[in-house]
């Protein structure tokens, strides 16, 4: 319903802003990534928004970029992930970092965000797989990312820790096939 707000930034009380639009003050919740890009108080501001109506509240969320807003919308579609959790995720990591963590199925990176436990991180990885990377500009070719993810999963299935597997993945050339990558990974792990 409300897709964009343009007006004067009246106050900042993280994570909430007050924006005056021709005499009407809108309270808008924003992630930290947007907060860092704000101009000084009493300056003009334009934010892309997401308007959420619930039984007990009506909330307006603001974003500096379209990719942030789209990531927020994808996050809140997931069962058990509310708007506060989605804001926490976008405050704790950039959209590109989130997309990479999802593409490579790195639940451990998501648990570093306050409020995200292991089960929620695994659910995010599962339900967002293939939804963030194409739309939100992950750098690199999708098949390379897919191969890296399969190599990582294979090393984890063989009993190596996530730390060992991720360290090994960095030693494997990014254009390797899955079978070559696993072979090189095992050779690297046997030497260390």
XYZ file of N, CA and C in Angstrom, residues 30-93:
192
model
N 13.873 0.669 10.448
C 14.845 0.393 9.390
C 15.946 -0.523 9.912
N 16.582 -1.319 9.014
C 17.745 -2.106 9.423
C 18.959 -1.190 9.589
N 19.965 -1.668 10.279
C 21.172 -0.862 10.526
C 21.865 -0.458 9.224
N 21.801 -1.308 8.211
C 22.434 -0.984 6.931
C 21.831 0.288 6.332
N 20.534 0.488 6.484
C 19.884 1.708 6.009
C 20.206 2.864 6.939
N 20.245 2.589 8.230
C 20.523 3.625 9.231
C 21.869 4.306 8.965
N 22.858 3.523 8.546
C 24.188 4.084 8.288
C 24.225 4.981 7.056
N 23.230 4.877 6.190
C 23.209 5.666 4.955
C 22.353 6.927 5.069
N 21.812 7.183 6.236
C 20.900 8.313 6.397
C 21.619 9.654 6.372
N 20.931 10.689 5.886
C 21.486 12.035 5.960
C 21.304 12.585 7.387
N 21.732 13.807 7.607
C 21.561 14.465 8.901
C 20.080 14.739 9.159
N 19.720 14.925 10.431
C 18.352 15.292 10.798
C 18.008 16.628 10.123
N 16.754 16.789 9.749
C 16.212 17.958 9.041
C 16.616 18.011 7.570
N 17.131 16.912 7.034
C 17.451 16.816 5.611
C 16.378 15.977 4.919
N 16.292 16.133 3.604
C 15.335 15.346 2.805
C 15.789 13.888 2.764
N 14.812 12.997 2.741
C 15.103 11.570 2.717
C 14.056 10.859 1.852
N 14.489 9.802 1.166
C 13.573 8.948 0.404
C 13.866 7.506 0.793
N 12.828 6.788 1.195
C 12.968 5.386 1.574
C 11.939 4.537 0.843
N 12.356 3.362 0.403
C 11.406 2.369 -0.097
C 10.800 1.720 1.140
N 9.527 1.408 1.105
C 8.888 0.921 2.323
C 8.127 -0.384 2.115
N 7.870 -1.020 3.231
C 7.001 -2.205 3.285
C 6.018 -1.937 4.411
N 4.731 -1.921 4.099
C 3.678 -1.641 5.069
C 3.075 -2.965 5.518
N 3.054 -3.183 6.834
C 2.562 -4.448 7.367
C 1.395 -4.183 8.316
N 0.278 -4.830 8.050
C -0.896 -4.708 8.903
C -1.091 -6.034 9.619
N -1.090 -5.957 10.946
C -1.345 -7.139 11.764
C -2.562 -6.873 12.630
N -2.977 -7.875 13.323
C -4.149 -7.751 14.192
C -3.936 -6.688 15.271
N -2.719 -6.602 15.793
C -2.442 -5.700 16.902
C -1.645 -4.451 16.537
N -1.215 -4.319 15.278
C -0.395 -3.157 14.920
C -0.332 -2.953 13.415
N -0.005 -1.736 13.048
C 0.314 -1.395 11.666
C 1.729 -0.834 11.697
N 2.626 -1.428 10.915
C 4.025 -1.027 10.954
C 4.528 -0.688 9.560
N 5.452 0.266 9.527
C 6.067 0.680 8.284
C 7.566 0.436 8.407
N 8.123 -0.290 7.444
C 9.552 -0.596 7.432
C 10.184 0.105 6.243
N 11.350 0.698 6.440
C 12.003 1.445 5.375
C 13.347 0.848 4.992
N 13.694 1.026 3.706
C 14.933 0.450 3.171
C 15.578 1.424 2.192
N 16.897 1.441 2.196
C 17.631 2.329 1.292
C 17.628 1.792 -0.133
N 17.589 0.465 -0.302
C 17.668 -0.124 -1.640
C 16.546 -1.134 -1.867
N 16.278 -1.399 -3.122
C 15.263 -2.378 -3.496
C 15.683 -3.786 -3.084
N 16.985 -4.101 -3.157
C 17.442 -5.436 -2.776
C 17.212 -5.704 -1.290
N 17.390 -4.677 -0.445
C 17.115 -4.837 0.982
C 15.636 -5.120 1.212
N 14.792 -4.356 0.551
C 13.352 -4.540 0.734
C 12.922 -5.933 0.255
N 13.457 -6.375 -0.882
C 13.093 -7.692 -1.411
C 13.577 -8.806 -0.484
N 14.789 -8.652 0.069
C 15.301 -9.651 1.016
C 14.410 -9.703 2.260
N 13.999 -8.540 2.759
C 13.097 -8.469 3.906
C 11.792 -9.207 3.604
N 11.235 -8.974 2.442
C 9.975 -9.622 2.057
C 10.123 -11.135 1.948
N 11.268 -11.598 1.440
C 11.508 -13.040 1.361
C 11.639 -13.636 2.763
N 12.319 -12.911 3.653
C 12.528 -13.402 5.012
C 11.212 -13.534 5.783
N 10.337 -12.542 5.684
C 9.103 -12.594 6.483
C 8.088 -13.597 5.944
N 8.313 -14.131 4.753
C 7.440 -15.184 4.222
C 7.668 -16.516 4.924
N 8.811 -16.650 5.572
C 9.179 -17.915 6.204
C 8.476 -18.050 7.550
N 7.876 -19.191 7.766
C 7.165 -19.465 9.011
C 8.119 -19.324 10.200
N 7.694 -18.562 11.198
C 8.508 -18.379 12.389
C 9.475 -17.219 12.313
N 9.559 -16.564 11.161
C 10.441 -15.402 11.018
C 9.554 -14.168 10.889
N 9.571 -13.362 11.924
C 8.771 -12.143 11.915
C 9.572 -10.954 11.424
N 8.940 -9.818 11.463
C 9.587 -8.598 10.968
C 10.803 -8.219 11.808
N 10.742 -8.421 13.123
C 11.888 -8.088 13.992
C 13.098 -8.973 13.652
N 12.847 -10.246 13.438
C 13.937 -11.166 13.087
C 14.513 -10.801 11.722
N 13.643 -10.475 10.767
C 14.109 -10.090 9.431
C 14.972 -8.830 9.505
N 14.553 -7.852 10.319
C 15.366 -6.641 10.492
C 16.707 -6.977 11.137
N 16.696 -7.903 12.108
C 17.943 -8.306 12.761
C 18.906 -8.940 11.762
N 18.374 -9.787 10.876
C 19.219 -10.431 9.859
C 19.833 -9.374 8.951
N 19.020 -8.429 8.473
C 19.526 -7.397 7.566
C 20.422 -6.391 8.281
N 20.302 -6.303 9.603
C 21.191 -5.442 10.373
C 22.523 -6.135 10.636
N 22.476 -7.472 10.706
C 23.675 -8.236 11.039
C 24.550 -8.610 9.857
N 23.993 -8.561 8.648
C 24.775 -8.904 7.458
C 24.183 -8.210 6.241
